[in-house]
Amino acid sequence: MLSFILKDLKIMARDRTELLVLLLMPLILIGILGFALRGMFEGNTAALEMEVALVQLDDEEAGIEAFIEDLEESGAPDEQVQALGNAARDISPSRLLMAMFENDELEEIIAIVETDQETAESYVRNEEVAAVLTIPEHFTYDSLRKMMLDEGEGSSLALTVTEYGSLRASIFNDVISQFVRELNFETAIAQAYGGGLPLGEEAETGGRESATAADPVSSMQYYALGMAVMFVLYVSSTLSSKAFVEKKQHVFYRILLTGTHPVTYLSGKFISASLIAFLQLAILFSLSAIVFQAFTFHSINFWLGMAGISAALSLCVGALAALLTALVVRYNNDAISSIFSGGVVSLFAFVGGSFFPTDNMPAFFNFIGSWTPNGAGLAAYVQWLQGYETSVIMGSLLRIAVATVIIIVVSLLIFPRRRSTIV
Amino acid sequence: MLETEELRKVYKGTAAVDSVNLFLEKGESVGLLGPNGAGKSTTISMIASLIAPSAGDVRLNGKSVLKHPNEIRKVLGIVPQEIALYPELTAFENLKFFGRIYGLKGEALSRRVQEVLKLLGLEDRQKDLVKTYSGGMKRRINIGAALLHQPEILIMDEPTVGIDPQSRSYILDTVRKLNEEKGMTVLYTSHYMEEVERLCDRVYIMDHGKVIASGTKDELKSILSGEEAILVEMDRDYPGLVKELEADEAILQTIEIDKGLKLIVPKGSRLLGKIFQAAERHGAQISNITVQVPTLEDVFLHLTGRKLRD
């Protein structure tokens, strides 16, 4: 068995073309995709940055004072007036709006320029800003009355966009609409609870929290993993192609004439492919860490995890090599290897997420992808990279293990063992 | 030592090998002659237990090879027609790999590899990749890989195809050495008649899957003992002359060769004058005329009506 493995390793090490495909090509693609699609992964918002003019016609303090005066005149007890007055200061819509613009995420995109009505109009004419937001007169007073006392008609923000339908205008419109929706929603809840629910608590706990709970993955990291799990599949077709040449050149028969059992030959292919795949992954990840700084070397635990996932994936690649070898030997046709390397790998890479994250794809698509060796491998790597516990990645590893066992069994069933079917 | 009994192989209704009976005695050198597609390689594959026959059996010292394939694999060395080697490995690495899977290890393996390299005259080039070798050197290593386990029987399937005369001569000398000095039994298939004539004691002639003649070289040539060949060399081809000679009942066979004719005639027939007259009638200029004793090529021609390399 060792002879077969050493022979395959030597032959692979001397095949420059294959080495270029297995090592250089993925590295080039990691570099290109990692740099080109950096914005998609790292929230590069340069393309979305905008200036917005804010015309403040409301006097917030005067509005709050007027609201408190109304409360006092209504004959409400002093304590209630004081409590509502304090609440009014806390939930002043104008203040909440400004606080929203001061949010770090929005500050990166939206620069607020406070100005007067006339200047704002000139900005719009000259397209110097993406939008003009006007806070109308008595906005605070009217809003508080509606929110806290359910009196009056409330108030409306006025939004003017310079490029209707543009991405920037659309984003700003969404931001304001979301603010208004939340304000209205919480007002409705506050009224249902008799004004007892402190406004703002809900707004701080959004769906985004869960999305950012894990460590973010950079584009370079994603494509280092994505390309590695894609290109590792080529090991199986490369070895099966070499098996076809062995049969064509009668080396395979010469091997059988030594008394070697055909299954020993197939096992050699399985182990050789597994080892070559593991070495390929190790080299790609190491070079990605050195050349692209995709990974750091500070954590032994991290690299042990990477090695574990790589070992599981490599065994699956070995099993695929055994399957393809069984097919090319049985049917005496190298087109099987070509179809795998030319079509199946690309398809697997697509559904497995090597080209782009498939989180937003339909559930069935994701299900198929999660059962491809590269898809399951990529999921395990990404989860490990994000700092998930070992128990979380076990699902992906289990899928790889199941696929490996099934493929090996099918290979053994297909591979010709009777003499009459070998030639 | 080794014999086949009514060996038959049928592919899709066509018999590639049809009831072939042949035997090899220990230490013999036997030739298996036949044109491409005669069934030689299929016969060899069945002897080597690489393919199962449709009918018949192969016996080694009386034991069925079909039932005990490993028995023959231990004592058999096969040199396939193809260069069954890894071009990306050196000669040394190739021999070491095949030696290992034959079960040789350590010092014994290294020693045997060096012995084989020495026998083949490739000690100096053992560290070079096989893909850098000439055709003749590749053929030599191809033979070497079959000799590592010191087989008792060596079966060679067209081992000199496509190589230069020096390499061919080296290979033939090596085979003779293995047969005469090491006592190795050799079954040599070829469609180069002169190689079989030079190496083999006995010859089987195959055509269309069947053995059509067998015996020692002299026995086979005696088939043509009542005939002789007249080789007529001319300045160019003369179709009219061929037609006239073909029509002559005294001439048994008229075969066109490059710028000339080969005529099979009854021994002692005085036909030279008739040939010169016919040539003159057709304006043909004869540059040389030779009366030959029969060769195995002539025997094959006589038996099949075509040349070995047709």
XYZ file of C-alpha atoms in Angstrom:
733
model
C 0.000 0.000 0.000
C 2.816 2.392 0.925
C 4.366 1.810 -2.509
C 1.186 2.965 -4.222
C 0.937 6.048 -2.029
C 4.590 7.057 -2.486
C 4.302 6.511 -6.230
C 1.186 8.693 -6.512
C 2.750 11.444 -4.390
C 5.917 11.456 -6.506
C 3.983 11.529 -9.764
C 1.788 14.375 -8.512
C 4.774 16.362 -7.240
C 6.379 16.122 -10.702
C 3.286 17.101 -12.646
C 3.717 20.856 -13.004
C 0.456 21.390 -14.858
C -1.557 19.721 -12.131
C 0.311 21.621 -9.443
C -0.570 24.867 -11.197
C -4.237 23.877 -11.231
C -4.285 22.644 -7.659
C -2.202 25.368 -6.020
C -1.556 28.410 -8.172
C -5.021 28.844 -9.662
C -6.870 28.865 -6.337
C -4.309 31.309 -4.911
C -4.825 33.669 -7.843
C -8.588 33.428 -7.466
C -8.385 33.975 -3.706
C -6.428 37.161 -4.395
C -8.734 38.428 -7.123
C -12.051 37.586 -5.447
C -10.828 38.500 -1.980
C -9.788 42.004 -3.020
C -12.530 42.619 -5.561
C -15.427 41.618 -3.320
C -14.029 43.022 -0.093
C -16.882 45.540 0.174
C -19.500 42.808 0.054
C -18.133 41.189 3.196
C -16.647 44.063 5.164
C -19.433 46.642 4.794
C -17.519 48.990 2.580
C -20.022 51.806 2.392
C -18.017 54.290 0.358
C -20.343 53.834 -2.565
C -23.345 54.667 -0.424
C -22.058 57.715 1.422
C -24.318 60.788 1.124
C -24.933 64.221 2.499
C -28.398 65.114 3.687
C -29.638 68.610 4.477
C -31.684 68.953 7.641
C -34.014 71.918 7.957
C -34.981 72.280 11.579
C -38.157 74.386 11.849
C -39.166 72.877 15.152
C -38.182 74.295 18.541
C -37.950 71.128 20.561
C -37.577 72.743 23.984
C -40.488 75.096 23.375
C -42.580 72.191 22.176
C -41.899 70.184 25.339
C -42.624 73.206 27.531
C -45.880 73.823 25.693
C -46.810 70.166 26.115
C -46.150 70.327 29.890
C -48.158 73.539 30.127
C -51.061 71.780 28.458
C -50.793 68.979 31.004
C -50.811 71.437 33.896
C -53.828 73.227 32.475
C -55.674 69.948 32.114
C -55.896 69.730 35.917
C -53.853 66.542 36.178
C -52.139 65.866 39.521
C -48.652 67.412 39.866
C -46.939 64.042 40.164
C -48.469 62.816 36.936
C -47.586 66.051 35.194
C -44.018 65.734 36.350
C -43.783 62.081 35.273
C -45.247 62.772 31.854
C -43.036 65.831 31.465
C -39.948 63.753 32.149
C -41.168 61.072 29.763
C -41.795 63.712 27.119
C -38.179 64.849 27.352
C -37.014 61.246 27.021
C -39.103 60.335 24.031
C -39.060 63.581 22.162
C -39.236 62.422 18.494
C -36.909 65.166 17.405
C -34.306 64.018 19.900
C -34.746 60.363 18.883
C -34.336 61.302 15.260
C -31.086 63.137 15.924
C -29.905 60.267 18.106
C -30.562 57.910 15.207
C -28.365 59.978 12.902
C -25.614 59.870 15.506
C -25.649 56.070 15.387
C -22.183 54.832 14.305
C -23.471 52.779 11.407
C -25.520 55.605 9.941
C -22.846 58.194 10.608
C -20.559 56.271 8.254
C -23.056 56.717 5.458
C -25.098 59.819 6.163
C -23.576 63.197 6.842
C -26.214 65.623 8.196
C -25.847 69.268 7.268
C -28.192 71.533 9.244
C -29.315 74.444 7.182
C -32.217 76.788 6.492
C -35.035 76.194 4.053
C -33.698 78.431 1.323
C -30.197 77.006 1.309
C -31.633 73.495 1.371
C -33.641 74.283 -1.729
C -30.513 75.461 -3.518
C -28.757 72.260 -2.503
C -31.548 70.296 -4.091
C -31.417 72.328 -7.275
C -27.656 71.851 -7.549
C -27.877 68.216 -6.488
C -25.369 68.887 -3.727
C -27.214 66.672 -1.267
C -29.024 63.377 -1.663
C -32.072 64.554 0.233
C -33.542 67.286 2.385
C -35.316 66.340 5.583
C -37.528 69.032 7.030
C -38.699 68.851 10.611
C -41.795 71.031 10.553
C -42.869 73.673 13.064
C -44.445 72.332 16.258
C -43.214 68.838 15.350
C -42.300 68.021 18.962
C -45.452 69.490 20.446
C -47.829 67.858 17.937
C -46.051 64.516 18.097
C -45.996 64.379 21.895
C -49.670 65.179 22.103
C -50.464 62.404 19.667
C -48.039 59.942 21.218
C -48.772 60.494 24.870
C -52.298 61.802 24.961
C -53.651 60.577 21.627
C -54.781 64.106 20.887
C -54.492 66.039 17.634
C -53.306 64.819 14.242
C -49.673 64.347 15.102
C -47.016 65.656 12.726
C -45.197 64.609 9.564
C -41.586 64.822 8.501
C -41.060 66.227 5.013
C -38.536 64.456 2.787
C -37.281 65.740 -0.543
C -34.891 63.599 -2.571
C -32.694 64.960 -5.349
C -32.329 61.829 -7.469
C -35.618 60.016 -7.262
C -35.080 56.291 -7.543
C -31.349 56.481 -6.911
C -29.776 54.025 -4.485
C -28.820 56.791 -2.023
C -32.279 58.381 -2.050
C -33.850 54.992 -1.648
C -31.652 54.135 1.339
C -32.355 57.464 3.068
C -36.069 57.072 2.427
C -35.913 53.600 3.974
C -34.083 54.935 7.013
C -36.698 57.614 7.657
C -39.605 55.278 6.927
C -38.191 52.765 9.374
C -37.819 55.480 12.021
C -41.411 56.594 11.528
C -42.727 53.038 11.591
C -40.919 52.271 14.822
C -42.109 55.508 16.377
C -45.719 54.807 15.432
C -45.496 51.202 16.538
C -44.056 52.067 19.910
C -46.540 54.876 20.343
C -49.337 52.393 19.803
C -47.838 50.043 22.386
C -47.240 52.880 24.844
C -50.862 53.926 24.522
C -52.059 50.361 24.974
C -50.042 50.125 28.183
C -51.308 53.494 29.345
C -48.075 55.208 28.516
C -46.126 52.954 30.847
C -43.741 51.347 28.369
C -40.477 53.209 28.138
C -39.941 54.107 24.531
C -36.632 53.150 23.002
C -36.031 49.785 24.623
C -37.474 47.885 21.670
C -35.562 49.953 19.211
C -32.273 48.873 20.732
C -32.941 45.183 20.257
C -33.300 44.481 16.606
C -32.892 41.481 14.358
C -29.427 42.654 13.473
C -28.141 41.642 16.846
C -28.253 37.939 16.064
C -26.580 38.451 12.706
C -23.554 40.041 14.262
C -23.236 37.740 17.253
C -20.436 35.691 15.598
C -17.088 37.085 14.473
C -17.369 38.537 10.985
C -15.631 36.752 8.074
C -13.561 38.869 5.704
C -13.748 38.393 1.950
C -10.171 37.148 1.912
C -10.972 34.535 4.530
C -14.168 33.513 2.764
C -12.516 33.049 -0.602
C -9.450 31.351 0.874
C -11.877 28.771 2.234
C -14.250 28.808 -0.747
C -11.546 28.325 -3.372
C -9.712 25.734 -1.282
C -12.815 23.551 -0.880
C -13.535 23.923 -4.595
C -10.048 23.179 -5.902
C -9.516 20.287 -3.519
C -12.187 18.443 -5.519
C -9.902 18.492 -8.559
C -7.563 16.103 -6.734
C -10.087 13.309 -7.213
C -10.472 13.829 -10.974
C -6.705 14.229 -11.378
C -6.026 10.891 -9.713
C -8.782 9.117 -11.627
C -7.358 10.488 -14.893
C -4.006 9.042 -13.929
C -5.732 5.732 -13.158
C -7.167 5.777 -16.673
C -3.683 6.292 -18.120
C -2.465 3.418 -15.945
C -5.118 1.188 -17.476
C -4.561 2.448 -21.008
C -0.799 1.908 -20.745
C -1.348 -1.541 -19.223
C 0.422 -0.509 -16.010
C -2.746 -1.518 -14.190
C -2.506 -5.061 -15.619
C 1.149 -5.208 -14.728
C 0.156 -4.304 -11.164
C -2.500 -7.043 -11.129
C 0.059 -9.536 -12.462
C 2.125 -9.006 -9.337
C -0.727 -10.607 -7.435
C -1.940 -7.270 -6.026
C -5.653 -7.425 -5.239
C -7.676 -4.835 -7.198
C -9.109 -3.470 -3.937
C -5.575 -2.754 -2.718
C -5.049 -0.659 -5.821
C -8.333 1.197 -5.183
C -7.455 1.714 -1.520
C -4.133 3.179 -2.631
C -5.986 5.724 -4.745
C -8.242 6.584 -1.786
C -5.351 7.158 0.610
C -3.161 8.958 -1.947
C -5.973 11.336 -2.878
C -6.761 11.969 0.784
C -3.126 12.804 1.543
C -2.713 14.995 -1.533
C -5.975 16.811 -0.701
C -4.853 17.415 2.868
C -1.475 18.722 1.710
C -3.187 20.963 -0.829
C -5.512 22.432 1.804
C -2.622 22.907 4.240
C -0.532 24.708 1.602
C -3.435 26.884 0.439
C -4.396 27.939 3.970
C -0.781 28.579 4.962
C -0.099 30.657 1.843
C -3.398 32.511 2.315
C -2.275 33.355 5.841
C 1.202 34.451 4.731
C 0.419 36.170 1.437
C -3.062 37.576 2.037
C -3.123 37.655 5.860
C -6.410 35.786 5.622
C -5.681 33.927 8.862
C -3.396 34.562 11.805
C -0.997 32.094 13.382
C -1.598 33.078 16.980
C -4.016 30.302 17.950
C -2.941 26.665 17.901
C -6.498 25.679 18.739
C -7.770 27.422 15.615
C -5.300 25.588 13.375
C -6.036 22.262 15.040
C -9.703 22.796 14.220
C -8.813 23.706 10.643
C -6.689 20.548 10.418
C -9.562 18.438 11.742
C -12.033 19.801 9.212
C -9.411 19.451 6.451
C -8.832 15.819 7.410
C -12.550 15.043 7.159
C -12.862 16.847 3.830
C -9.704 15.180 2.492
C -11.066 11.729 3.249
C -14.202 12.633 1.329
C -12.045 13.777 -1.617
C -10.182 10.457 -1.351
C -13.501 8.635 -1.525
C -14.469 10.667 -4.598
C -11.139 9.726 -6.210
C -11.890 6.075 -5.502
C -15.356 6.428 -7.031
C -14.071 8.117 -10.183
C -11.261 5.565 -10.471
C -13.762 2.731 -10.152
C -15.880 4.298 -12.884
C -13.037 4.984 -15.353
C -11.580 1.493 -14.865
C -14.940 -0.223 -15.169
C -16.171 1.720 -18.182
C -12.711 2.307 -19.668
C -13.602 5.933 -20.315
C -11.771 9.023 -19.098
C -14.698 11.274 -20.031
C -15.989 10.530 -16.530
C -13.037 12.396 -14.987
C -13.419 15.228 -17.488
C -17.128 15.606 -16.784
C -16.410 15.720 -13.072
C -13.632 18.295 -13.319
C -15.316 20.332 -16.047
C -18.899 20.325 -14.837
C -19.582 18.709 -11.497
C -16.901 20.661 -9.623
C -18.256 23.981 -10.931
C -21.798 22.962 -10.027
C -20.740 21.848 -6.558
C -18.774 25.077 -6.118
C -21.838 27.104 -7.112
C -24.332 25.405 -4.815
C -21.742 24.893 -2.093
C -21.085 28.622 -1.828
C -17.528 28.819 -3.130
C -18.333 31.770 -5.390
C -20.644 33.702 -3.047
C -22.411 33.098 0.277
C -25.643 31.232 -0.341
C -27.454 32.308 2.856
C -30.030 34.237 0.880
C -30.676 31.480 -1.657
C -33.795 29.276 -1.463
C -33.831 26.632 1.286
C -33.688 23.738 -1.207
C -30.612 25.242 -2.844
C -28.940 25.538 0.548
C -29.929 21.989 1.424
C -28.270 20.627 -1.729
C -25.221 22.773 -1.111
C -24.896 21.566 2.470
C -24.638 17.974 1.217
C -21.845 18.652 -1.252
C -18.421 17.878 0.232
C -17.207 21.393 -0.493
C -20.414 23.010 0.794
C -20.332 21.075 4.049
C -16.592 21.712 4.363
C -16.999 25.431 3.725
C -19.784 25.688 6.302
C -17.618 23.929 8.886
C -14.606 26.137 8.161
C -16.657 29.371 8.294
C -18.350 28.357 11.528
C -15.009 27.446 13.055
C -13.525 30.721 11.871
C -16.421 32.612 13.435
C -15.656 31.035 16.767
C -18.538 28.620 17.010
C -18.253 25.675 19.357
C -17.164 22.276 18.046
C -20.688 20.980 18.592
C -21.996 23.493 16.023
C -19.689 22.306 13.230
C -20.399 18.650 13.965
C -23.474 18.782 11.714
C -21.354 19.671 8.681
C -18.669 17.155 9.611
C -21.277 14.452 10.023
C -22.618 15.156 6.539
C -19.074 14.866 5.139
C -18.572 11.578 7.010
C -21.861 10.127 5.753
C -21.044 11.160 2.168
C -17.558 9.615 2.499
C -18.876 6.259 3.683
C -21.570 6.119 0.982
C -19.094 7.003 -1.769
C -16.595 4.367 -0.589
C -19.265 1.663 -0.527
C -20.452 2.597 -4.035
C -16.829 2.606 -5.288
C -16.235 -0.887 -3.954
C -19.422 -2.108 -5.595
C -18.504 -0.561 -8.952
C -14.793 -1.426 -9.065
C -14.226 -4.583 -11.135
C -12.764 -7.385 -9.096
C -13.453 -10.295 -11.412
C -10.845 -10.879 -14.099
C -13.353 -11.100 -16.902
C -14.471 -7.528 -16.309
C -11.052 -5.953 -15.935
C -9.948 -6.027 -19.558
C 5.321 -26.954 -18.171
C 2.660 -24.589 -19.569
C -0.103 -25.555 -21.951
C -3.392 -24.247 -23.224
C -6.329 -26.534 -23.905
C -8.861 -25.522 -26.537
C -8.529 -21.925 -25.382
C -11.307 -19.737 -26.728
C -12.387 -16.139 -26.238
C -15.526 -14.714 -27.804
C -16.251 -10.967 -27.929
C -19.774 -10.015 -29.017
C -20.249 -13.208 -30.991
C -16.830 -13.093 -32.682
C -14.146 -15.560 -31.689
C -10.952 -13.551 -31.070
C -9.219 -16.767 -30.062
C -10.575 -20.074 -31.311
C -9.575 -23.424 -29.820
C -5.906 -22.639 -29.365
C -3.695 -25.462 -28.157
C -0.079 -24.700 -27.446
C 2.548 -25.848 -24.996
C 5.886 -24.664 -23.655
C 8.505 -26.975 -22.225
C 10.844 -25.734 -19.521
C 13.738 -23.754 -20.961
C 12.229 -23.544 -24.436
C 12.014 -20.430 -26.543
C 8.774 -20.459 -28.479
C 7.577 -17.942 -31.041
C 3.985 -16.924 -31.572
C 3.708 -15.458 -35.021
C 0.800 -13.680 -36.555
C -0.355 -10.426 -38.068
C -2.122 -7.700 -36.067
C -5.512 -8.943 -34.894
C -4.510 -12.599 -35.107
C -5.390 -13.114 -31.422
C -1.858 -13.255 -29.991
C -2.375 -10.617 -27.264
C -5.717 -12.090 -26.210
C -4.095 -15.515 -25.934
C -1.322 -14.061 -23.786
C -3.839 -12.234 -21.551
C -5.677 -15.499 -20.966
C -2.432 -17.343 -20.185
C -1.569 -14.586 -17.703
C -5.017 -14.958 -16.112
C -5.794 -11.313 -16.860
C -8.920 -12.253 -18.778
C -11.103 -15.259 -18.334
C -11.466 -17.489 -21.394
C -14.913 -18.207 -22.805
C -13.891 -21.866 -22.950
C -10.830 -24.039 -22.437
C -8.149 -23.859 -19.798
C -4.518 -22.964 -19.165
C -2.443 -25.439 -17.180
C 0.809 -24.825 -15.381
C 2.532 -28.076 -14.441
C -0.861 -29.728 -14.780
C -2.661 -27.249 -12.487
C -5.499 -25.128 -13.803
C -4.503 -21.461 -13.944
C -8.155 -20.472 -13.996
C -8.639 -22.008 -10.587
C -5.276 -20.889 -9.196
C -4.405 -17.615 -10.927
C -1.831 -16.660 -8.306
C 0.180 -19.793 -9.117
C 1.036 -18.520 -12.572
C 1.439 -14.903 -11.546
C 4.317 -15.919 -9.265
C 6.281 -17.603 -12.047
C 5.232 -15.447 -14.978
C 6.832 -12.282 -16.275
C 4.857 -10.420 -18.901
C 6.271 -7.756 -21.189
C 3.267 -5.997 -22.702
C 3.295 -4.378 -26.105
C 2.633 -0.993 -24.460
C 5.269 0.781 -22.388
C 3.637 -0.131 -19.081
C 5.713 2.216 -16.960
C 5.336 5.556 -15.185
C 7.026 8.171 -17.405
C 7.192 10.654 -14.507
C 9.323 8.273 -12.445
C 12.954 7.380 -13.018
C 13.944 3.913 -14.238
C 15.164 3.139 -10.727
C 11.874 4.313 -9.153
C 9.808 2.332 -11.652
C 11.727 -0.869 -10.991
C 11.672 -0.280 -7.250
C 7.892 0.243 -7.313
C 7.192 -2.941 -9.281
C 9.779 -4.845 -7.217
C 8.049 -3.768 -4.003
C 4.628 -4.875 -5.147
C 6.184 -8.196 -6.187
C 7.089 -8.503 -2.519
C 10.798 -7.656 -2.655
C 12.132 -5.555 0.208
C 15.181 -3.749 1.528
C 18.592 -4.893 0.382
C 17.210 -7.719 -1.761
C 15.083 -5.236 -3.666
C 17.939 -2.781 -4.251
C 20.261 -5.580 -5.338
C 17.721 -7.025 -7.761
C 16.952 -3.616 -9.258
C 20.665 -3.049 -9.897
C 21.021 -6.537 -11.418
C 18.179 -5.855 -13.824
C 19.549 -2.412 -14.725
C 22.929 -3.996 -15.423
C 21.377 -6.716 -17.567
C 19.598 -4.040 -19.599
C 22.645 -1.777 -19.811
C 20.863 1.133 -18.166
C 22.832 1.535 -14.944
C 24.114 4.957 -15.989
C 20.664 6.311 -16.795
C 18.796 4.838 -13.833
C 18.226 8.250 -12.202
C 16.686 9.782 -15.319
C 12.947 10.075 -15.766
C 11.608 7.409 -18.126
C 9.907 10.095 -20.217
C 13.358 11.373 -21.200
C 14.390 7.951 -22.572
C 14.545 6.934 -26.215
C 12.021 4.389 -27.466
C 14.580 1.598 -27.241
C 15.529 2.429 -23.647
C 11.877 2.514 -22.625
C 11.422 -0.928 -24.186
C 14.373 -2.217 -22.199
C 12.983 -0.944 -18.891
C 9.605 -2.377 -19.912
C 11.310 -5.760 -20.083
C 13.183 -5.119 -16.843
C 9.965 -4.597 -14.878
C 8.906 -8.138 -15.841
C 12.206 -9.663 -14.692
C 12.369 -8.324 -11.136
C 10.843 -11.378 -9.467
C 13.009 -13.730 -11.535
C 10.136 -15.436 -13.367
C 10.435 -18.942 -14.764
C 8.391 -18.043 -17.821
C 8.757 -14.805 -19.757
C 6.008 -13.836 -22.183
C 6.906 -10.986 -24.489
C 4.250 -9.316 -26.597
C 5.909 -7.558 -29.530
C 8.727 -6.161 -27.370
C 10.597 -4.443 -30.197
C 7.840 -2.454 -31.879
C 8.975 0.954 -33.101
C 12.602 0.989 -32.008
C 15.968 1.472 -33.685
C 18.031 -1.522 -34.965
C 20.664 -1.207 -32.209
C 18.072 -1.340 -29.437
C 16.324 -4.228 -31.155
C 19.573 -6.138 -31.382
C 20.295 -5.434 -27.693
C 16.859 -6.683 -26.685
C 17.144 -9.827 -28.783
C 20.575 -10.573 -27.293
C 19.142 -10.046 -23.805
C 16.254 -12.438 -24.467
C 18.668 -15.024 -25.854
C 20.867 -14.593 -22.772
C 17.872 -15.042 -20.444
C 16.842 -18.178 -22.306
C 20.232 -19.783 -22.796
C 22.096 -18.675 -19.669
C 19.329 -18.357 -17.088
C 17.176 -21.167 -18.476
C 14.139 -18.932 -18.662
C 11.233 -20.256 -20.733
C 10.268 -17.662 -23.337
C 7.090 -17.166 -25.343
C 7.908 -14.491 -27.893
C 5.177 -12.942 -30.001
C 6.050 -10.804 -32.933
C 5.225 -10.029 -36.485
C 8.926 -9.588 -37.250
C 9.766 -12.952 -38.790
C 13.510 -12.498 -38.529
C 13.279 -12.030 -34.737
C 11.372 -15.275 -34.299
C 13.789 -17.058 -36.631
C 16.722 -15.770 -34.588
C 15.332 -16.492 -31.116
C 12.898 -19.351 -31.147
C 13.194 -23.124 -31.230
C 9.579 -23.726 -32.059
C 6.961 -21.524 -33.659
C 3.164 -21.269 -33.585
C 1.582 -19.373 -36.439
C -1.747 -17.736 -35.637
C -4.256 -16.141 -37.964
C -7.879 -15.141 -37.366
C -7.737 -16.451 -33.809
C -6.519 -19.928 -34.753
C -3.192 -21.722 -34.723
C -2.764 -22.586 -38.396
C 0.647 -24.240 -38.128
C 3.226 -25.151 -35.530
C 6.535 -26.889 -35.195
C 10.249 -26.231 -35.275
C 11.531 -23.731 -37.804
C 12.735 -26.546 -40.075
C 9.435 -28.393 -39.795
C 7.557 -25.296 -40.826
C 9.894 -24.532 -43.680
C 9.508 -28.108 -44.921
C 5.910 -27.151 -45.725
C 7.517 -25.323 -48.595
C 10.139 -27.978 -49.313
C 8.791 -28.510 -52.814
C 8.847 -24.812 -53.581
C 11.278 -21.966 -53.978
C 10.975 -18.217 -54.245
C 12.285 -16.121 -57.151
C 12.822 -12.473 -56.248
C 12.701 -10.173 -59.284
C 13.862 -6.562 -58.783
C 12.909 -3.998 -61.463
C 13.195 -0.256 -62.132
C 9.470 0.230 -61.399
C 6.150 -1.627 -61.140
C 4.721 -3.239 -64.303
C 1.051 -4.224 -63.797
C 0.880 -5.897 -67.231
C 3.799 -8.157 -66.393
C 2.193 -9.111 -63.064
C -1.010 -10.007 -64.888
C 0.824 -12.208 -67.361
C 2.810 -14.050 -64.686
C -0.298 -14.544 -62.528
C -1.951 -16.243 -65.477
C 0.961 -18.652 -65.890
C -0.009 -22.002 -64.380
C 3.630 -22.918 -63.726
C 3.911 -20.079 -61.198
C 2.188 -20.953 -57.889
C 2.018 -17.431 -56.456
C 2.842 -13.957 -57.720
C 3.381 -11.361 -54.976
C 4.022 -7.696 -55.713
C 6.768 -6.098 -53.650
C 8.249 -2.605 -53.850
C 9.621 -2.277 -57.422
C 9.564 -5.968 -58.004
C 7.912 -9.344 -57.685
C 8.213 -12.452 -55.553
C 7.279 -15.595 -57.372
C 6.628 -18.898 -55.577
C 7.411 -21.679 -58.008
C 7.885 -25.479 -57.826
C 11.427 -26.392 -56.849
C 13.628 -27.037 -59.871
C 11.277 -25.458 -62.402
C 13.227 -23.713 -65.125
C 11.253 -20.496 -65.329
C 13.974 -17.840 -65.461
C 13.971 -17.708 -69.259
C 10.198 -17.347 -69.339
C 10.390 -14.505 -66.794
C 13.047 -12.617 -68.828
C 10.996 -12.969 -72.002
C 7.839 -11.715 -70.309
C 9.787 -8.762 -68.890
C 11.061 -7.862 -72.331
C 7.552 -7.962 -73.787
C 6.421 -5.397 -71.193
C 9.548 -3.248 -71.487
C 10.560 -3.988 -67.890
C 14.207 -3.573 -66.902
C 15.279 -6.282 -64.455
C 18.067 -5.052 -62.148
C 18.449 -8.223 -60.087
C 17.001 -11.716 -59.865
C 17.512 -14.110 -56.925
C 16.368 -17.633 -56.176
C 15.668 -17.919 -52.397
C 15.250 -20.802 -49.996
C 11.908 -20.516 -48.149
C 11.695 -18.366 -45.023
C 9.053 -18.387 -42.283
C 7.647 -15.347 -44.027
C 7.138 -17.513 -47.113
C 5.524 -20.176 -44.959
C 3.146 -17.608 -43.498
C 2.409 -16.290 -46.951
C 1.765 -19.764 -48.201
C -0.593 -20.552 -45.325
C -2.563 -17.321 -45.170
C -2.165 -15.799 -48.603
C -0.960 -12.524 -47.057
C 2.158 -11.005 -45.584
C 2.715 -10.811 -41.818
C 2.632 -7.022 -41.732
C -0.431 -6.583 -43.949
